[in-house]
Short mmCIF file of C-alpha atoms in Angstrom, two decimals:
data_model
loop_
_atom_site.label_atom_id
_atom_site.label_comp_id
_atom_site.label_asym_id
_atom_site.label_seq_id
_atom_site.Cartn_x
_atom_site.Cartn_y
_atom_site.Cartn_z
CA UNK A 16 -58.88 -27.42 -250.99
CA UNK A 17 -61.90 -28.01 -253.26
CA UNK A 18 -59.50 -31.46 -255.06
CA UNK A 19 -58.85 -32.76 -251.56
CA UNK A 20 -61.97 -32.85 -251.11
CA UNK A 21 -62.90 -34.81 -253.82
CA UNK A 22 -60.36 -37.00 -253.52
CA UNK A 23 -61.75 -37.42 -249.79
CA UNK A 24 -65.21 -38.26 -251.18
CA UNK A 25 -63.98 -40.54 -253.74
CA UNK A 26 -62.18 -42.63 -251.16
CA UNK A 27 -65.07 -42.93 -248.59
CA UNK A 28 -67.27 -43.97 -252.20
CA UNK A 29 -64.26 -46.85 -252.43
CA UNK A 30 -64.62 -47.65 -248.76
CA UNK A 31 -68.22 -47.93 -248.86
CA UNK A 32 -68.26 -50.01 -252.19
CA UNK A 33 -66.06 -52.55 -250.61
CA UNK A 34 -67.49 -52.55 -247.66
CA UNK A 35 -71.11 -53.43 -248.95
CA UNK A 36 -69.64 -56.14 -250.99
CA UNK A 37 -68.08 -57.59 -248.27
CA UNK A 38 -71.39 -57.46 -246.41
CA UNK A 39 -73.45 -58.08 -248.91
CA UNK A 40 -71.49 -61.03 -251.06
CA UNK A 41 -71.14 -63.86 -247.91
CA UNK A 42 -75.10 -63.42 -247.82
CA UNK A 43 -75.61 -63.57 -251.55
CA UNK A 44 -73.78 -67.17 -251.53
CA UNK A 45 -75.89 -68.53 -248.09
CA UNK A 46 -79.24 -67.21 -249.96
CA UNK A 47 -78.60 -69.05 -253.49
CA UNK A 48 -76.94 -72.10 -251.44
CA UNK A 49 -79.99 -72.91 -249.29
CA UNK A 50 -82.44 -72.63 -252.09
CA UNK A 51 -79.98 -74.93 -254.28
CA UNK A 52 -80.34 -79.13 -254.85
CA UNK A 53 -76.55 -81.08 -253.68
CA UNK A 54 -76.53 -81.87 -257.58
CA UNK A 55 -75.97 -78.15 -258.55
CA UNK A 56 -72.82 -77.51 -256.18
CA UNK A 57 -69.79 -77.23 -258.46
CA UNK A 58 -66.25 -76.48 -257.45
CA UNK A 59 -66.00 -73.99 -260.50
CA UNK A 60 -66.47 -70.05 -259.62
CA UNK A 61 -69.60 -69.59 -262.47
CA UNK A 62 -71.62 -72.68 -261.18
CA UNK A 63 -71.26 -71.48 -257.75
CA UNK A 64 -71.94 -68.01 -258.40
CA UNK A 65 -74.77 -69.10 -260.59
CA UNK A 66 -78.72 -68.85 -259.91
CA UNK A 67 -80.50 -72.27 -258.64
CA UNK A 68 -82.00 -73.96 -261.68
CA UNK A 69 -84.52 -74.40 -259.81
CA UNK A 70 -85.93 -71.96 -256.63
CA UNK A 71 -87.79 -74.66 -253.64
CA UNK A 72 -88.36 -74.54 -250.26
CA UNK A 73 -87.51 -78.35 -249.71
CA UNK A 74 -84.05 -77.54 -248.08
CA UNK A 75 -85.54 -75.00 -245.93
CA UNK A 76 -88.52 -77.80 -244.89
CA UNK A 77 -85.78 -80.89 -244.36
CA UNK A 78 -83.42 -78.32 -242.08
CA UNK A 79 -86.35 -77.64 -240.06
CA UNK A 80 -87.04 -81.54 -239.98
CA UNK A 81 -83.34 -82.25 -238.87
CA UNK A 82 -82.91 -79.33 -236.11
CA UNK A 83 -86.10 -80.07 -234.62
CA UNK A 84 -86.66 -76.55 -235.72
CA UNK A 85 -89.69 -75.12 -233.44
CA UNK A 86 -88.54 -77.33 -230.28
CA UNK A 87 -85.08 -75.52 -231.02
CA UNK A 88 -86.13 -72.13 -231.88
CA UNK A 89 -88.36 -72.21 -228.92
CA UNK A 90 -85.32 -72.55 -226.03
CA UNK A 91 -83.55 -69.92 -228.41
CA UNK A 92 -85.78 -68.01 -227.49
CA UNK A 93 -87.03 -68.30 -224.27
CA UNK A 94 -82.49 -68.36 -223.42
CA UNK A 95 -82.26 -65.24 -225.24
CA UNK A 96 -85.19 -63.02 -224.32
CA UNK A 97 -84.67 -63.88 -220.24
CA UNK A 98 -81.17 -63.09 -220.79
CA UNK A 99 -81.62 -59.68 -222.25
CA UNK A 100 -85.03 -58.70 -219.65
CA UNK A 101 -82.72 -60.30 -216.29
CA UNK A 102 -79.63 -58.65 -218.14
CA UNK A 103 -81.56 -54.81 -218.79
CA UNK A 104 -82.63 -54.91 -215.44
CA UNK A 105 -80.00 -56.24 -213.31
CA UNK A 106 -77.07 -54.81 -214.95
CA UNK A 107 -78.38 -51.10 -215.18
CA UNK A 108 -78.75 -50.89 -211.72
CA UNK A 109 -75.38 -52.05 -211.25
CA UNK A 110 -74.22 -49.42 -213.74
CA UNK A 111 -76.23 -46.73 -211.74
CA UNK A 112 -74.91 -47.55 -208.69
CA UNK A 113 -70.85 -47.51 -209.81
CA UNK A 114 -71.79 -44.87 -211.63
CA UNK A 115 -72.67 -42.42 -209.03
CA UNK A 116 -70.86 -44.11 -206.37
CA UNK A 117 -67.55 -43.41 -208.42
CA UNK A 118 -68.55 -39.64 -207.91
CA UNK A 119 -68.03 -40.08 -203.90
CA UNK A 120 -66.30 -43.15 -202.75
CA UNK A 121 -62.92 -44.63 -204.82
CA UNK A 122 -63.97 -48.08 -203.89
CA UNK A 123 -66.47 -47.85 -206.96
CA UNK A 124 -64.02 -47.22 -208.83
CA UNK A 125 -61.88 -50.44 -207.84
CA UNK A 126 -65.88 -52.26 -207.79
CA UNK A 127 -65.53 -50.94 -211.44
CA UNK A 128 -62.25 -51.88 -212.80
CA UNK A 129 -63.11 -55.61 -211.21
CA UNK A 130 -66.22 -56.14 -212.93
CA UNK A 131 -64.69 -54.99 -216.44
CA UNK A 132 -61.54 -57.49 -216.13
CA UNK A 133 -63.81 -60.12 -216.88
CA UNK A 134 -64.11 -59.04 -220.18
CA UNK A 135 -60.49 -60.64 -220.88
CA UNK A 136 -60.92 -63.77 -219.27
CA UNK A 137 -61.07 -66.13 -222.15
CA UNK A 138 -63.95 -68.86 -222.01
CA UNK A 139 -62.15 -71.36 -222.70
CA UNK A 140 -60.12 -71.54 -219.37
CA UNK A 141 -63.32 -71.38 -217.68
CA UNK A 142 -65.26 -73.82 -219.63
CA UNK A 143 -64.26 -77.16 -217.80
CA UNK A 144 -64.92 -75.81 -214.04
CA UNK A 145 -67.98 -74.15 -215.12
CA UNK A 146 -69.19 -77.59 -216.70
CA UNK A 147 -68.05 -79.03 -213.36
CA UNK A 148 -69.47 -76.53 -211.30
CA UNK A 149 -73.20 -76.30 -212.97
CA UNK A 150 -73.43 -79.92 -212.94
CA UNK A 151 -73.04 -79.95 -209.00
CA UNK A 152 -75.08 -77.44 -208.55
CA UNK A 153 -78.47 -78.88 -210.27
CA UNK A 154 -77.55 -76.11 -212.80
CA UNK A 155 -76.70 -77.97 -216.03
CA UNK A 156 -79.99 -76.65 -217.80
CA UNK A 157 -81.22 -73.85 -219.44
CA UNK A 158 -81.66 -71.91 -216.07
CA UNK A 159 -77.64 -72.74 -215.74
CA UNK A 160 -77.09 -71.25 -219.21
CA UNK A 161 -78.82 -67.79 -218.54
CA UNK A 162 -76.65 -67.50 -215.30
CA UNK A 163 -73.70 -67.95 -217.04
CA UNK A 164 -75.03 -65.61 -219.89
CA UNK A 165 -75.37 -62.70 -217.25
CA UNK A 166 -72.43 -63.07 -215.43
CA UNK A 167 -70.39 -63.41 -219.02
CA UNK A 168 -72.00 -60.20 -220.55
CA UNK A 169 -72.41 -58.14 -217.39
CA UNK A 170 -68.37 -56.66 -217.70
CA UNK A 171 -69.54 -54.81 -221.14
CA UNK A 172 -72.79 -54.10 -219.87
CA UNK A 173 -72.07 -52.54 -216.84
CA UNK A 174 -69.25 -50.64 -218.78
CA UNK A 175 -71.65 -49.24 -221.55
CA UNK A 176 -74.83 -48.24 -218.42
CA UNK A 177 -71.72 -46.70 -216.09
CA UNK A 178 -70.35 -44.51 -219.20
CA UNK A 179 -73.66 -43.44 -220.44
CA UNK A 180 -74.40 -42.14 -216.41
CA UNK A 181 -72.69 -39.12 -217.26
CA UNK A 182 -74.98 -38.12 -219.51
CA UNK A 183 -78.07 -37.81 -217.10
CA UNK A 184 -77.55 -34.97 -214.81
CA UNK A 185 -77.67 -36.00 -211.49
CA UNK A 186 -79.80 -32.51 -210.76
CA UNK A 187 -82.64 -34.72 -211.64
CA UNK A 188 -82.21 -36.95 -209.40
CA UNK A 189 -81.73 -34.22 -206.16
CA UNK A 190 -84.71 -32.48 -207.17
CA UNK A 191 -86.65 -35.81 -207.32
CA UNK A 192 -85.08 -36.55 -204.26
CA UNK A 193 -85.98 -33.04 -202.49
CA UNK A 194 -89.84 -33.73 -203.70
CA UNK A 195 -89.56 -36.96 -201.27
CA UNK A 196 -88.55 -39.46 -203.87
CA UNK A 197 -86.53 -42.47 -202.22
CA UNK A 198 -83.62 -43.48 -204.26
CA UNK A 199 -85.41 -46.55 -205.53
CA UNK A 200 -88.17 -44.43 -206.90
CA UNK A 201 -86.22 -41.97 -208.23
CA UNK A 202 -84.11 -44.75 -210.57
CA UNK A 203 -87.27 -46.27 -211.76
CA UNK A 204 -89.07 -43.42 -212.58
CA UNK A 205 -86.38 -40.80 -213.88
CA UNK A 206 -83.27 -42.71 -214.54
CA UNK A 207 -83.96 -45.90 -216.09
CA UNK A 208 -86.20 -44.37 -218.73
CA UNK A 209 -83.39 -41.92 -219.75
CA UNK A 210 -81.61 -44.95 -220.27
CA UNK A 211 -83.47 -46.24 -223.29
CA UNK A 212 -80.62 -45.77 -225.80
CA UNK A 213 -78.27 -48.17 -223.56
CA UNK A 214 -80.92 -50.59 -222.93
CA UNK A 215 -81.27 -51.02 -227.02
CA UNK A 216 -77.62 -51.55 -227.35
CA UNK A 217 -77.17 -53.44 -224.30
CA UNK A 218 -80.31 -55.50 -225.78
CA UNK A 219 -79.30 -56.07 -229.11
CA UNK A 220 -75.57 -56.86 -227.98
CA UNK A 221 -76.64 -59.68 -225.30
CA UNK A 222 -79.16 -61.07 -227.97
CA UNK A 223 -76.52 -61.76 -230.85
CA UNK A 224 -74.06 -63.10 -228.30
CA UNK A 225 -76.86 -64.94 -226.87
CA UNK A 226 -78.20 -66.31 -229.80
CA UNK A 227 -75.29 -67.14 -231.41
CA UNK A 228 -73.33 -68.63 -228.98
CA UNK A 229 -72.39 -72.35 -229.49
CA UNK A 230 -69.89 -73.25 -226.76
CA UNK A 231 -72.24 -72.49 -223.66
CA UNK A 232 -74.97 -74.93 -224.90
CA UNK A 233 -73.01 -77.36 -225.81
CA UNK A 234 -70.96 -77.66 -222.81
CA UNK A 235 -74.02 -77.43 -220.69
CA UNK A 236 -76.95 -78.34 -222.29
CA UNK A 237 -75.71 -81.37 -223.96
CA UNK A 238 -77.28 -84.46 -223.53
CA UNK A 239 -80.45 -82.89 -222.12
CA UNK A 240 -82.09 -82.67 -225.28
CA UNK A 241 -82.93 -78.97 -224.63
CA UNK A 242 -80.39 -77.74 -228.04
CA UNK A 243 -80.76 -74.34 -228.91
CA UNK A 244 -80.53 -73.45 -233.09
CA UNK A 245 -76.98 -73.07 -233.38
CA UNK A 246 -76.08 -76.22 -231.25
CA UNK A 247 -79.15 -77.94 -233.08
CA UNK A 248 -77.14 -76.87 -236.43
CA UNK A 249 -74.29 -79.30 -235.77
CA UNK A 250 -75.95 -81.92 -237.00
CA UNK A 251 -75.58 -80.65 -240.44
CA UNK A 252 -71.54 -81.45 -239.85
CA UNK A 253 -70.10 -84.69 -239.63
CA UNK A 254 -66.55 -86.59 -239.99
CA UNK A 255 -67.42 -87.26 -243.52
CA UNK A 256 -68.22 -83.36 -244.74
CA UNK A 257 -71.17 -80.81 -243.96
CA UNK A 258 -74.47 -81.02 -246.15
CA UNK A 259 -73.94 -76.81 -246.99
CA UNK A 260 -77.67 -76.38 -248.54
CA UNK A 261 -79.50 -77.82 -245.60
CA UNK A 262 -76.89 -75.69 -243.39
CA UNK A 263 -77.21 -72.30 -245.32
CA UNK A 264 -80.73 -73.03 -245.20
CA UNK A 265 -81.14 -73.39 -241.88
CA UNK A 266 -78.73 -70.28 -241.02
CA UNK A 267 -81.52 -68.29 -242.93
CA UNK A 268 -84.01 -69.54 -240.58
CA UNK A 269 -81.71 -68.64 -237.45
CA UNK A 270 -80.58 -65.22 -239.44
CA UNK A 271 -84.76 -63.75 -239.70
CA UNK A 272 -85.66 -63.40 -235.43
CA UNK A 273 -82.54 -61.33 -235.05
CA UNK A 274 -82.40 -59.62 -237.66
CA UNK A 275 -86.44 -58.41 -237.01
CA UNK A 276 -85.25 -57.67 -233.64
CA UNK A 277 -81.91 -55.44 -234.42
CA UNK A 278 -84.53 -53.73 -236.92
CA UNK A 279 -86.98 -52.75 -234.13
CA UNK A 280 -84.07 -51.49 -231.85
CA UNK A 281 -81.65 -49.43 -234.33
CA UNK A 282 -82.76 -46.57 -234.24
CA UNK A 283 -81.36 -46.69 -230.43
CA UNK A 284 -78.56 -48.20 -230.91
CA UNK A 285 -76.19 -45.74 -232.04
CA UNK A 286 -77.10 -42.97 -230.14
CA UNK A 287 -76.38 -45.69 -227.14
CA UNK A 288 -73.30 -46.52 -228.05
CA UNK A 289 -71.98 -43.23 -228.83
CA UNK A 290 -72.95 -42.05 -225.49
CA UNK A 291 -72.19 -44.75 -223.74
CA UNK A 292 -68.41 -45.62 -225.06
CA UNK A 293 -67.25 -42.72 -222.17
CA UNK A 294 -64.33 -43.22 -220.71
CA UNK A 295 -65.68 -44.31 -217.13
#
């Protein structure tokens, strides 16, 4: 018993080795890339493994220069952040309602099912009607992109807030209800603060989608001159090669709101998703 054990713990040590150096390797490389000059980057293993001779901001300064870096990070941001507020607000209530209404009515539970198949319609067979569709509706702008953004994520969202409804007892909500609460009340004041696990996860899952997310921009926002970072970051690639320290530098840039952001909501997020990942 006592060497199975140890054989266990010595194969979760092996797992965990590999697993930070897979994390922890692709980051090394963007790190010494961006801070390297184009004359350093070698094609043999040492010289790219190898420390910049030299350790300057100017790649960091001339990304910035080239992705119109505050105009971009600015739409980032105001894209993302309405997202996840319109997103917290609009798709909890929609879990709280299939949630309990699963309880009493089997429609919900159809209402349910629907809403969740959208997580396996691809985006790329909706892409061209969507451009088509935005564009005739005075929508091909950020407001159009945030739409879009809701509707895309609100299948896992609604999954993850109707899942983690089973942990709230609904006792709450009858006694709140027998004080003279109306159902309204009784959401905002009991229910959605029990929900601040799920609203982490749900948060910190719509913001990397959100922020990362290339295809949505650039099928709607191009050619308004409104580019978000990652759709900004194109310019870095061209039909004769990609400039890789000005790009890794710039990733860096992108890399530090998020990350400051999944730091300020982890200590949620696990507890969310555990609780939340019920079968609905």
């Amino acid at each position: 018993m006592i060497r199975e054990k140890k054989k266990t713990n010595w194969v979760l040590t092996i797992v965990l080795i590999l697993g930070t150096v897979t994390v922890f390797f692709p980051l090394y490389m963007a790190i010494i890339i961006a801070f390297k000059k184009p004359s350093e980057m070698t094609n043999d293993v040492a010289g790219a493994l190898a420390f910049p001779e030299e350790w300057s901001l100017d790649n960091f300064r001339q990304a910035m220069e080239v992705t119109n870096f505050w105009h971009s990070l600015g739409n980032s941001l105001l894209i993302t952040l309405t997202t996840i507020g319109l997103a917290v607000l609009i798709h909890s209530i929609a879990g709280y309602v299939i949630g309990r209404g699963m309880a009493k009515r089997k429609s919900f539970r159809f209402i349910y099912l629907y809403i969740v198949s959208g997580m396996f319609v691809p985006f790329s067979i909706l892409m061209m009607p969507l451009v088509k569709q935005t564009a005739q509706m005075g929508l091909g702008n950020r407001a159009g992109v945030i739409l879009l953004y809701l509707v895309f994520y609100m299948p896992m969202n609604v999954m993850l807030y109707t899942g983690y409804m089973k942990n709230i007892p609904i006792a709450l909500e009858e006694a709140s209800n027998m004080d003279g609460a109306s159902t309204w009340k009784t959401y905002w004041r009991i229910v959605f603060p029990m929900m601040k696990p799920m609203h982490a996860t749900v948060a910190i899952l719509t913001a990397l989608g959100t922020w990362n997310d290339v295809m949505t921009p650039l099928v709607i926002l191009s050619g308004t001159g409104h580019n978000t970072l990652p759709l900004a970051q194109l310019h870095f690639q061209t039909q004769f090669g990609t400039n890789y320290n000005l790009a890794f530098a710039s990733y860096i840039l992108a890399l530090i709101p998020i990350l400051i952001f999944y730091i300020i909501c982890q200590k949620q997020i696990l507890n969310g998703v555990a609780n939340g990942a019920v079968k609905g």
